[in-house]
Amino acid sequence: MKVLKILLLCMALTACEEQYRYFCQNPDNFYREQCQKPRCQFTQTCPEYLVAPVLEKQIEQTRPASEPTPVR
């Protein structure tokens, strides 16, 4: 019984890691070659197709102060 509890605990902890369905969905990979157009357009795995709100936030954070924020 004790072995079963330890096994279940290990399985639960390994399931907690952060995973992304697509490579380009991970913010760490936004600027990798396979996540850039035109390469990602055929498979529609470009970051702006998969996680547009996250990408917009990253762009706003890196935008220079002199550049105006776009109005929607």
mmCIF file with all atom_site columns, N, CA and C in Angstrom:
data_model
loop_
_atom_site.group_PDB
_atom_site.id
_atom_site.type_symbol
_atom_site.label_atom_id
_atom_site.label_alt_id
_atom_site.label_comp_id
_atom_site.label_asym_id
_atom_site.label_entity_id
_atom_site.label_seq_id
_atom_site.pdbx_PDB_ins_code
_atom_site.Cartn_x
_atom_site.Cartn_y
_atom_site.Cartn_z
_atom_site.occupancy
_atom_site.B_iso_or_equiv
_atom_site.pdbx_formal_charge
_atom_site.auth_seq_id
_atom_site.auth_comp_id
_atom_site.auth_asym_id
_atom_site.auth_atom_id
_atom_site.pdbx_PDB_model_num
ATOM 1   N N  . MET A 1 1  ? 0.826  -1.198 0.000   1.00 0.00 ? 1  MET A N  1
ATOM 2   C CA . MET A 1 1  ? 0.000  0.000  0.000   1.00 0.00 ? 1  MET A CA 1
ATOM 3   C C  . MET A 1 1  ? 0.873  1.267  0.000   1.00 0.00 ? 1  MET A C  1
ATOM 4   N N  . LYS A 1 2  ? 1.958  1.226  0.751   1.00 0.00 ? 2  LYS A N  1
ATOM 5   C CA . LYS A 1 2  ? 2.852  2.365  0.834   1.00 0.00 ? 2  LYS A CA 1
ATOM 6   C C  . LYS A 1 2  ? 3.517  2.637  -0.521  1.00 0.00 ? 2  LYS A C  1
ATOM 7   N N  . VAL A 1 3  ? 3.859  1.564  -1.217  1.00 0.00 ? 3  VAL A N  1
ATOM 8   C CA . VAL A 1 3  ? 4.478  1.697  -2.542  1.00 0.00 ? 3  VAL A CA 1
ATOM 9   C C  . VAL A 1 3  ? 3.480  2.319  -3.511  1.00 0.00 ? 3  VAL A C  1
ATOM 10  N N  . LEU A 1 4  ? 2.231  1.945  -3.410  1.00 0.00 ? 4  LEU A N  1
ATOM 11  C CA . LEU A 1 4  ? 1.185  2.488  -4.283  1.00 0.00 ? 4  LEU A CA 1
ATOM 12  C C  . LEU A 1 4  ? 1.028  3.995  -4.057  1.00 0.00 ? 4  LEU A C  1
ATOM 13  N N  . LYS A 1 5  ? 1.053  4.427  -2.813  1.00 0.00 ? 5  LYS A N  1
ATOM 14  C CA . LYS A 1 5  ? 0.943  5.859  -2.498  1.00 0.00 ? 5  LYS A CA 1
ATOM 15  C C  . LYS A 1 5  ? 2.124  6.635  -3.069  1.00 0.00 ? 5  LYS A C  1
ATOM 16  N N  . ILE A 1 6  ? 3.316  6.094  -2.934  1.00 0.00 ? 6  ILE A N  1
ATOM 17  C CA . ILE A 1 6  ? 4.514  6.760  -3.461  1.00 0.00 ? 6  ILE A CA 1
ATOM 18  C C  . ILE A 1 6  ? 4.443  6.825  -4.978  1.00 0.00 ? 6  ILE A C  1
ATOM 19  N N  . LEU A 1 7  ? 4.014  5.755  -5.602  1.00 0.00 ? 7  LEU A N  1
ATOM 20  C CA . LEU A 1 7  ? 3.881  5.719  -7.060  1.00 0.00 ? 7  LEU A CA 1
ATOM 21  C C  . LEU A 1 7  ? 2.855  6.749  -7.542  1.00 0.00 ? 7  LEU A C  1
ATOM 22  N N  . LEU A 1 8  ? 1.721  6.835  -6.880  1.00 0.00 ? 8  LEU A N  1
ATOM 23  C CA . LEU A 1 8  ? 0.695  7.821  -7.246  1.00 0.00 ? 8  LEU A CA 1
ATOM 24  C C  . LEU A 1 8  ? 1.196  9.247  -7.039  1.00 0.00 ? 8  LEU A C  1
ATOM 25  N N  . LEU A 1 9  ? 1.942  9.486  -5.985  1.00 0.00 ? 9  LEU A N  1
ATOM 26  C CA . LEU A 1 9  ? 2.501  10.805 -5.730  1.00 0.00 ? 9  LEU A CA 1
ATOM 27  C C  . LEU A 1 9  ? 3.487  11.189 -6.833  1.00 0.00 ? 9  LEU A C  1
ATOM 28  N N  . CYS A 1 10 ? 4.338  10.268 -7.219  1.00 0.00 ? 10 CYS A N  1
ATOM 29  C CA . CYS A 1 10 ? 5.301  10.537 -8.300  1.00 0.00 ? 10 CYS A CA 1
ATOM 30  C C  . CYS A 1 10 ? 4.587  10.823 -9.613  1.00 0.00 ? 10 CYS A C  1
ATOM 31  N N  . MET A 1 11 ? 3.552  10.082 -9.904  1.00 0.00 ? 11 MET A N  1
ATOM 32  C CA . MET A 1 11 ? 2.788  10.300 -11.142 1.00 0.00 ? 11 MET A CA 1
ATOM 33  C C  . MET A 1 11 ? 2.110  11.670 -11.119 1.00 0.00 ? 11 MET A C  1
ATOM 34  N N  . ALA A 1 12 ? 1.579  12.045 -9.978  1.00 0.00 ? 12 ALA A N  1
ATOM 35  C CA . ALA A 1 12 ? 0.907  13.339 -9.867  1.00 0.00 ? 12 ALA A CA 1
ATOM 36  C C  . ALA A 1 12 ? 1.897  14.491 -10.040 1.00 0.00 ? 12 ALA A C  1
ATOM 37  N N  . LEU A 1 13 ? 3.075  14.362 -9.495  1.00 0.00 ? 13 LEU A N  1
ATOM 38  C CA . LEU A 1 13 ? 4.074  15.428 -9.600  1.00 0.00 ? 13 LEU A CA 1
ATOM 39  C C  . LEU A 1 13 ? 4.618  15.574 -11.013 1.00 0.00 ? 13 LEU A C  1
ATOM 40  N N  . THR A 1 14 ? 4.741  14.493 -11.743 1.00 0.00 ? 14 THR A N  1
ATOM 41  C CA . THR A 1 14 ? 5.240  14.595 -13.124 1.00 0.00 ? 14 THR A CA 1
ATOM 42  C C  . THR A 1 14 ? 4.180  15.183 -14.045 1.00 0.00 ? 14 THR A C  1
ATOM 43  N N  . ALA A 1 15 ? 2.928  15.073 -13.690 1.00 0.00 ? 15 ALA A N  1
ATOM 44  C CA . ALA A 1 15 ? 1.851  15.632 -14.509 1.00 0.00 ? 15 ALA A CA 1
ATOM 45  C C  . ALA A 1 15 ? 1.716  17.140 -14.314 1.00 0.00 ? 15 ALA A C  1
ATOM 46  N N  . CYS A 1 16 ? 2.415  17.707 -13.356 1.00 0.00 ? 16 CYS A N  1
ATOM 47  C CA . CYS A 1 16 ? 2.279  19.130 -13.057 1.00 0.00 ? 16 CYS A CA 1
ATOM 48  C C  . CYS A 1 16 ? 3.188  20.030 -13.893 1.00 0.00 ? 16 CYS A C  1
ATOM 49  N N  . GLU A 1 17 ? 4.067  19.462 -14.702 1.00 0.00 ? 17 GLU A N  1
ATOM 50  C CA . GLU A 1 17 ? 4.970  20.319 -15.472 1.00 0.00 ? 17 GLU A CA 1
ATOM 51  C C  . GLU A 1 17 ? 4.212  21.058 -16.562 1.00 0.00 ? 17 GLU A C  1
ATOM 52  N N  . GLU A 1 18 ? 4.706  22.226 -16.916 1.00 0.00 ? 18 GLU A N  1
ATOM 53  C CA . GLU A 1 18 ? 4.058  23.068 -17.919 1.00 0.00 ? 18 GLU A CA 1
ATOM 54  C C  . GLU A 1 18 ? 4.375  22.539 -19.311 1.00 0.00 ? 18 GLU A C  1
ATOM 55  N N  . GLN A 1 19 ? 3.335  22.234 -20.062 1.00 0.00 ? 19 GLN A N  1
ATOM 56  C CA . GLN A 1 19 ? 3.510  21.712 -21.410 1.00 0.00 ? 19 GLN A CA 1
ATOM 57  C C  . GLN A 1 19 ? 2.689  22.542 -22.374 1.00 0.00 ? 19 GLN A C  1
ATOM 58  N N  . TYR A 1 20 ? 3.158  22.635 -23.600 1.00 0.00 ? 20 TYR A N  1
ATOM 59  C CA . TYR A 1 20 ? 2.459  23.359 -24.647 1.00 0.00 ? 20 TYR A CA 1
ATOM 60  C C  . TYR A 1 20 ? 2.125  22.399 -25.762 1.00 0.00 ? 20 TYR A C  1
ATOM 61  N N  . ARG A 1 21 ? 0.965  22.568 -26.343 1.00 0.00 ? 21 ARG A N  1
ATOM 62  C CA . ARG A 1 21 ? 0.543  21.688 -27.433 1.00 0.00 ? 21 ARG A CA 1
ATOM 63  C C  . ARG A 1 21 ? 1.421  21.899 -28.663 1.00 0.00 ? 21 ARG A C  1
ATOM 64  N N  . TYR A 1 22 ? 1.766  23.155 -28.940 1.00 0.00 ? 22 TYR A N  1
ATOM 65  C CA . TYR A 1 22 ? 2.602  23.491 -30.095 1.00 0.00 ? 22 TYR A CA 1
ATOM 66  C C  . TYR A 1 22 ? 3.899  24.132 -29.623 1.00 0.00 ? 22 TYR A C  1
ATOM 67  N N  . PHE A 1 23 ? 4.971  23.886 -30.356 1.00 0.00 ? 23 PHE A N  1
ATOM 68  C CA . PHE A 1 23 ? 6.284  24.434 -30.025 1.00 0.00 ? 23 PHE A CA 1
ATOM 69  C C  . PHE A 1 23 ? 6.224  25.956 -29.948 1.00 0.00 ? 23 PHE A C  1
ATOM 70  N N  . CYS A 1 24 ? 5.548  26.575 -30.896 1.00 0.00 ? 24 CYS A N  1
ATOM 71  C CA . CYS A 1 24 ? 5.497  28.042 -30.969 1.00 0.00 ? 24 CYS A CA 1
ATOM 72  C C  . CYS A 1 24 ? 4.510  28.655 -29.975 1.00 0.00 ? 24 CYS A C  1
ATOM 73  N N  . GLN A 1 25 ? 3.816  27.838 -29.228 1.00 0.00 ? 25 GLN A N  1
ATOM 74  C CA . GLN A 1 25 ? 2.893  28.336 -28.218 1.00 0.00 ? 25 GLN A CA 1
ATOM 75  C C  . GLN A 1 25 ? 3.649  28.758 -26.954 1.00 0.00 ? 25 GLN A C  1
ATOM 76  N N  . ASN A 1 26 ? 4.838  28.232 -26.770 1.00 0.00 ? 26 ASN A N  1
ATOM 77  C CA . ASN A 1 26 ? 5.674  28.553 -25.625 1.00 0.00 ? 26 ASN A CA 1
ATOM 78  C C  . ASN A 1 26 ? 6.310  29.931 -25.842 1.00 0.00 ? 26 ASN A C  1
ATOM 79  N N  . PRO A 1 27 ? 6.093  30.884 -24.951 1.00 0.00 ? 27 PRO A N  1
ATOM 80  C CA . PRO A 1 27 ? 6.671  32.229 -25.119 1.00 0.00 ? 27 PRO A CA 1
ATOM 81  C C  . PRO A 1 27 ? 8.192  32.234 -25.266 1.00 0.00 ? 27 PRO A C  1
ATOM 82  N N  . ASP A 1 28 ? 8.863  31.233 -24.738 1.00 0.00 ? 28 ASP A N  1
ATOM 83  C CA . ASP A 1 28 ? 10.318 31.157 -24.872 1.00 0.00 ? 28 ASP A CA 1
ATOM 84  C C  . ASP A 1 28 ? 10.747 30.882 -26.314 1.00 0.00 ? 28 ASP A C  1
ATOM 85  N N  . ASN A 1 29 ? 9.829  30.386 -27.133 1.00 0.00 ? 29 ASN A N  1
ATOM 86  C CA . ASN A 1 29 ? 10.154 30.021 -28.515 1.00 0.00 ? 29 ASN A CA 1
ATOM 87  C C  . ASN A 1 29 ? 9.626  31.007 -29.552 1.00 0.00 ? 29 ASN A C  1
ATOM 88  N N  . PHE A 1 30 ? 9.013  32.105 -29.128 1.00 0.00 ? 30 PHE A N  1
ATOM 89  C CA . PHE A 1 30 ? 8.405  33.051 -30.070 1.00 0.00 ? 30 PHE A CA 1
ATOM 90  C C  . PHE A 1 30 ? 9.370  33.508 -31.154 1.00 0.00 ? 30 PHE A C  1
ATOM 91  N N  . TYR A 1 31 ? 10.623 33.675 -30.816 1.00 0.00 ? 31 TYR A N  1
ATOM 92  C CA . TYR A 1 31 ? 11.573 34.250 -31.766 1.00 0.00 ? 31 TYR A CA 1
ATOM 93  C C  . TYR A 1 31 ? 12.485 33.206 -32.412 1.00 0.00 ? 31 TYR A C  1
ATOM 94  N N  . ARG A 1 32 ? 12.152 31.939 -32.266 1.00 0.00 ? 32 ARG A N  1
ATOM 95  C CA . ARG A 1 32 ? 12.905 30.876 -32.933 1.00 0.00 ? 32 ARG A CA 1
ATOM 96  C C  . ARG A 1 32 ? 12.539 30.854 -34.413 1.00 0.00 ? 32 ARG A C  1
ATOM 97  N N  . GLU A 1 33 ? 13.436 30.321 -35.226 1.00 0.00 ? 33 GLU A N  1
ATOM 98  C CA . GLU A 1 33 ? 13.255 30.334 -36.680 1.00 0.00 ? 33 GLU A CA 1
ATOM 99  C C  . GLU A 1 33 ? 11.964 29.644 -37.119 1.00 0.00 ? 33 GLU A C  1
ATOM 100 N N  . GLN A 1 34 ? 11.651 28.502 -36.538 1.00 0.00 ? 34 GLN A N  1
ATOM 101 C CA . GLN A 1 34 ? 10.463 27.777 -36.985 1.00 0.00 ? 34 GLN A CA 1
ATOM 102 C C  . GLN A 1 34 ? 9.158  28.462 -36.562 1.00 0.00 ? 34 GLN A C  1
ATOM 103 N N  . CYS A 1 35 ? 9.236  29.460 -35.709 1.00 0.00 ? 35 CYS A N  1
ATOM 104 C CA . CYS A 1 35 ? 8.049  30.209 -35.289 1.00 0.00 ? 35 CYS A CA 1
ATOM 105 C C  . CYS A 1 35 ? 7.919  31.538 -36.026 1.00 0.00 ? 35 CYS A C  1
ATOM 106 N N  . GLN A 1 36 ? 8.751  31.766 -37.022 1.00 0.00 ? 36 GLN A N  1
ATOM 107 C CA . GLN A 1 36 ? 8.721  33.007 -37.792 1.00 0.00 ? 36 GLN A CA 1
ATOM 108 C C  . GLN A 1 36 ? 8.083  32.764 -39.156 1.00 0.00 ? 36 GLN A C  1
ATOM 109 N N  . LYS A 1 37 ? 7.443  33.804 -39.657 1.00 0.00 ? 37 LYS A N  1
ATOM 110 C CA . LYS A 1 37 ? 6.854  33.715 -40.994 1.00 0.00 ? 37 LYS A CA 1
ATOM 111 C C  . LYS A 1 37 ? 7.967  33.747 -42.023 1.00 0.00 ? 37 LYS A C  1
ATOM 112 N N  . PRO A 1 38 ? 7.870  33.109 -43.113 1.00 0.00 ? 38 PRO A N  1
ATOM 113 C CA . PRO A 1 38 ? 6.754  32.346 -43.658 1.00 0.00 ? 38 PRO A CA 1
ATOM 114 C C  . PRO A 1 38 ? 6.743  30.894 -43.213 1.00 0.00 ? 38 PRO A C  1
ATOM 115 N N  . ARG A 1 39 ? 7.751  30.469 -42.471 1.00 0.00 ? 39 ARG A N  1
ATOM 116 C CA . ARG A 1 39 ? 7.862  29.055 -42.116 1.00 0.00 ? 39 ARG A CA 1
ATOM 117 C C  . ARG A 1 39 ? 6.662  28.538 -41.318 1.00 0.00 ? 39 ARG A C  1
ATOM 118 N N  . CYS A 1 40 ? 6.124  29.340 -40.427 1.00 0.00 ? 40 CYS A N  1
ATOM 119 C CA . CYS A 1 40 ? 5.029  28.870 -39.569 1.00 0.00 ? 40 CYS A CA 1
ATOM 120 C C  . CYS A 1 40 ? 3.644  29.054 -40.208 1.00 0.00 ? 40 CYS A C  1
ATOM 121 N N  . GLN A 1 41 ? 3.575  29.773 -41.305 1.00 0.00 ? 41 GLN A N  1
ATOM 122 C CA . GLN A 1 41 ? 2.269  30.051 -41.899 1.00 0.00 ? 41 GLN A CA 1
ATOM 123 C C  . GLN A 1 41 ? 1.599  28.818 -42.483 1.00 0.00 ? 41 GLN A C  1
ATOM 124 N N  . PHE A 1 42 ? 2.364  27.945 -43.093 1.00 0.00 ? 42 PHE A N  1
ATOM 125 C CA . PHE A 1 42 ? 1.775  26.761 -43.711 1.00 0.00 ? 42 PHE A CA 1
ATOM 126 C C  . PHE A 1 42 ? 1.056  25.894 -42.682 1.00 0.00 ? 42 PHE A C  1
ATOM 127 N N  . THR A 1 43 ? 1.675  25.708 -41.532 1.00 0.00 ? 43 THR A N  1
ATOM 128 C CA . THR A 1 43 ? 1.079  24.886 -40.479 1.00 0.00 ? 43 THR A CA 1
ATOM 129 C C  . THR A 1 43 ? 0.200  25.699 -39.530 1.00 0.00 ? 43 THR A C  1
ATOM 130 N N  . GLN A 1 44 ? 0.176  27.005 -39.721 1.00 0.00 ? 44 GLN A N  1
ATOM 131 C CA . GLN A 1 44 ? -0.570 27.942 -38.871 1.00 0.00 ? 44 GLN A CA 1
ATOM 132 C C  . GLN A 1 44 ? -0.199 27.811 -37.401 1.00 0.00 ? 44 GLN A C  1
ATOM 133 N N  . THR A 1 45 ? 1.104  27.684 -37.158 1.00 0.00 ? 45 THR A N  1
ATOM 134 C CA . THR A 1 45 ? 1.604  27.602 -35.786 1.00 0.00 ? 45 THR A CA 1
ATOM 135 C C  . THR A 1 45 ? 2.378  28.854 -35.391 1.00 0.00 ? 45 THR A C  1
ATOM 136 N N  . CYS A 1 46 ? 2.156  29.952 -36.097 1.00 0.00 ? 46 CYS A N  1
ATOM 137 C CA . CYS A 1 46 ? 2.796  31.215 -35.732 1.00 0.00 ? 46 CYS A CA 1
ATOM 138 C C  . CYS A 1 46 ? 2.275  31.655 -34.361 1.00 0.00 ? 46 CYS A C  1
ATOM 139 N N  . PRO A 1 47 ? 3.119  32.248 -33.547 1.00 0.00 ? 47 PRO A N  1
ATOM 140 C CA . PRO A 1 47 ? 2.684  32.650 -32.205 1.00 0.00 ? 47 PRO A CA 1
ATOM 141 C C  . PRO A 1 47 ? 1.438  33.527 -32.204 1.00 0.00 ? 47 PRO A C  1
ATOM 142 N N  . GLU A 1 48 ? 1.320  34.436 -33.175 1.00 0.00 ? 48 GLU A N  1
ATOM 143 C CA . GLU A 1 48 ? 0.140  35.311 -33.168 1.00 0.00 ? 48 GLU A CA 1
ATOM 144 C C  . GLU A 1 48 ? -1.152 34.549 -33.447 1.00 0.00 ? 48 GLU A C  1
ATOM 145 N N  . TYR A 1 49 ? -1.074 33.378 -34.057 1.00 0.00 ? 49 TYR A N  1
ATOM 146 C CA . TYR A 1 49 ? -2.268 32.548 -34.258 1.00 0.00 ? 49 TYR A CA 1
ATOM 147 C C  . TYR A 1 49 ? -2.622 31.766 -32.997 1.00 0.00 ? 49 TYR A C  1
ATOM 148 N N  . LEU A 1 50 ? -1.602 31.410 -32.227 1.00 0.00 ? 50 LEU A N  1
ATOM 149 C CA . LEU A 1 50 ? -1.812 30.520 -31.090 1.00 0.00 ? 50 LEU A CA 1
ATOM 150 C C  . LEU A 1 50 ? -2.043 31.242 -29.765 1.00 0.00 ? 50 LEU A C  1
ATOM 151 N N  . VAL A 1 51 ? -1.300 32.306 -29.525 1.00 0.00 ? 51 VAL A N  1
ATOM 152 C CA . VAL A 1 51 ? -1.361 32.978 -28.227 1.00 0.00 ? 51 VAL A CA 1
ATOM 153 C C  . VAL A 1 51 ? -1.277 34.487 -28.391 1.00 0.00 ? 51 VAL A C  1
ATOM 154 N N  . ALA A 1 52 ? -2.121 35.054 -29.176 1.00 0.00 ? 52 ALA A N  1
ATOM 155 C CA . ALA A 1 52 ? -2.068 36.487 -29.477 1.00 0.00 ? 52 ALA A CA 1
ATOM 156 C C  . ALA A 1 52 ? -2.060 37.374 -28.226 1.00 0.00 ? 52 ALA A C  1
ATOM 157 N N  . PRO A 1 53 ? -2.896 37.146 -27.228 1.00 0.00 ? 53 PRO A N  1
ATOM 158 C CA . PRO A 1 53 ? -2.865 38.041 -26.053 1.00 0.00 ? 53 PRO A CA 1
ATOM 159 C C  . PRO A 1 53 ? -1.518 38.020 -25.329 1.00 0.00 ? 53 PRO A C  1
ATOM 160 N N  . VAL A 1 54 ? -0.886 36.874 -25.208 1.00 0.00 ? 54 VAL A N  1
ATOM 161 C CA . VAL A 1 54 ? 0.404  36.778 -24.536 1.00 0.00 ? 54 VAL A CA 1
ATOM 162 C C  . VAL A 1 54 ? 1.460  37.503 -25.350 1.00 0.00 ? 54 VAL A C  1
ATOM 163 N N  . LEU A 1 55 ? 1.439  37.324 -26.661 1.00 0.00 ? 55 LEU A N  1
ATOM 164 C CA . LEU A 1 55 ? 2.413  37.970 -27.539 1.00 0.00 ? 55 LEU A CA 1
ATOM 165 C C  . LEU A 1 55 ? 2.258  39.487 -27.487 1.00 0.00 ? 55 LEU A C  1
ATOM 166 N N  . GLU A 1 56 ? 1.029  39.975 -27.488 1.00 0.00 ? 56 GLU A N  1
ATOM 167 C CA . GLU A 1 56 ? 0.795  41.422 -27.420 1.00 0.00 ? 56 GLU A CA 1
ATOM 168 C C  . GLU A 1 56 ? 1.361  42.003 -26.127 1.00 0.00 ? 56 GLU A C  1
ATOM 169 N N  . LYS A 1 57 ? 1.203  41.303 -25.025 1.00 0.00 ? 57 LYS A N  1
ATOM 170 C CA . LYS A 1 57 ? 1.741  41.779 -23.750 1.00 0.00 ? 57 LYS A CA 1
ATOM 171 C C  . LYS A 1 57 ? 3.258  41.841 -23.801 1.00 0.00 ? 57 LYS A C  1
ATOM 172 N N  . GLN A 1 58 ? 3.886  40.842 -24.416 1.00 0.00 ? 58 GLN A N  1
ATOM 173 C CA . GLN A 1 58 ? 5.346  40.852 -24.515 1.00 0.00 ? 58 GLN A CA 1
ATOM 174 C C  . GLN A 1 58 ? 5.813  42.003 -25.392 1.00 0.00 ? 58 GLN A C  1
ATOM 175 N N  . ILE A 1 59 ? 5.111  42.271 -26.467 1.00 0.00 ? 59 ILE A N  1
ATOM 176 C CA . ILE A 1 59 ? 5.479  43.365 -27.357 1.00 0.00 ? 59 ILE A CA 1
ATOM 177 C C  . ILE A 1 59 ? 5.339  44.699 -26.643 1.00 0.00 ? 59 ILE A C  1
ATOM 178 N N  . GLU A 1 60 ? 4.256  44.878 -25.885 1.00 0.00 ? 60 GLU A N  1
ATOM 179 C CA . GLU A 1 60 ? 4.042  46.124 -25.153 1.00 0.00 ? 60 GLU A CA 1
ATOM 180 C C  . GLU A 1 60 ? 5.139  46.339 -24.119 1.00 0.00 ? 60 GLU A C  1
ATOM 181 N N  . GLN A 1 61 ? 5.608  45.286 -23.489 1.00 0.00 ? 61 GLN A N  1
ATOM 182 C CA . GLN A 1 61 ? 6.653  45.409 -22.475 1.00 0.00 ? 61 GLN A CA 1
ATOM 183 C C  . GLN A 1 61 ? 7.993  45.793 -23.095 1.00 0.00 ? 61 GLN A C  1
ATOM 184 N N  . THR A 1 62 ? 8.244  45.366 -24.330 1.00 0.00 ? 62 THR A N  1
ATOM 185 C CA . THR A 1 62 ? 9.527  45.653 -24.960 1.00 0.00 ? 62 THR A CA 1
ATOM 186 C C  . THR A 1 62 ? 9.490  46.890 -25.847 1.00 0.00 ? 62 THR A C  1
ATOM 187 N N  . ARG A 1 63 ? 8.323  47.521 -26.002 1.00 0.00 ? 63 ARG A N  1
ATOM 188 C CA . ARG A 1 63 ? 8.185  48.707 -26.852 1.00 0.00 ? 63 ARG A CA 1
ATOM 189 C C  . ARG A 1 63 ? 8.876  49.901 -26.197 1.00 0.00 ? 63 ARG A C  1
ATOM 190 N N  . PRO A 1 64 ? 9.674  50.657 -26.956 1.00 0.00 ? 64 PRO A N  1
ATOM 191 C CA . PRO A 1 64 ? 10.317 51.849 -26.397 1.00 0.00 ? 64 PRO A CA 1
ATOM 192 C C  . PRO A 1 64 ? 9.284  52.866 -25.928 1.00 0.00 ? 64 PRO A C  1
ATOM 193 N N  . ALA A 1 65 ? 9.644  53.651 -24.926 1.00 0.00 ? 65 ALA A N  1
ATOM 194 C CA . ALA A 1 65 ? 8.721  54.627 -24.346 1.00 0.00 ? 65 ALA A CA 1
ATOM 195 C C  . ALA A 1 65 ? 8.307  55.693 -25.358 1.00 0.00 ? 65 ALA A C  1
ATOM 196 N N  . SER A 1 66 ? 9.166  56.008 -26.326 1.00 0.00 ? 66 SER A N  1
ATOM 197 C CA . SER A 1 66 ? 8.847  57.049 -27.310 1.00 0.00 ? 66 SER A CA 1
ATOM 198 C C  . SER A 1 66 ? 7.829  56.587 -28.351 1.00 0.00 ? 66 SER A C  1
ATOM 199 N N  . GLU A 1 67 ? 7.624  55.281 -28.471 1.00 0.00 ? 67 GLU A N  1
ATOM 200 C CA . GLU A 1 67 ? 6.693  54.762 -29.460 1.00 0.00 ? 67 GLU A CA 1
ATOM 201 C C  . GLU A 1 67 ? 5.288  54.734 -28.872 1.00 0.00 ? 67 GLU A C  1
ATOM 202 N N  . PRO A 1 68 ? 4.288  55.302 -29.564 1.00 0.00 ? 68 PRO A N  1
ATOM 203 C CA . PRO A 1 68 ? 2.933  55.332 -29.010 1.00 0.00 ? 68 PRO A CA 1
ATOM 204 C C  . PRO A 1 68 ? 2.287  53.944 -29.019 1.00 0.00 ? 68 PRO A C  1
ATOM 205 N N  . THR A 1 69 ? 1.382  53.758 -28.076 1.00 0.00 ? 69 THR A N  1
ATOM 206 C CA . THR A 1 69 ? 0.623  52.512 -28.012 1.00 0.00 ? 69 THR A CA 1
ATOM 207 C C  . THR A 1 69 ? -0.492 52.576 -29.039 1.00 0.00 ? 69 THR A C  1
ATOM 208 N N  . PRO A 1 70 ? -0.669 51.505 -29.851 1.00 0.00 ? 70 PRO A N  1
ATOM 209 C CA . PRO A 1 70 ? -1.718 51.533 -30.876 1.00 0.00 ? 70 PRO A CA 1
ATOM 210 C C  . PRO A 1 70 ? -3.117 51.612 -30.252 1.00 0.00 ? 70 PRO A C  1
ATOM 211 N N  . VAL A 1 71 ? -4.015 52.326 -30.902 1.00 0.00 ? 71 VAL A N  1
ATOM 212 C CA . VAL A 1 71 ? -5.391 52.480 -30.435 1.00 0.00 ? 71 VAL A CA 1
ATOM 213 C C  . VAL A 1 71 ? -6.258 51.493 -31.171 1.00 0.00 ? 71 VAL A C  1
ATOM 214 N N  . ARG A 1 72 ? -7.154 50.842 -30.447 1.00 0.00 ? 72 ARG A N  1
ATOM 215 C CA . ARG A 1 72 ? -8.054 49.848 -31.062 1.00 0.00 ? 72 ARG A CA 1
ATOM 216 C C  . ARG A 1 72 ? -9.467 50.312 -30.986 1.00 0.00 ? 72 ARG A C  1
#
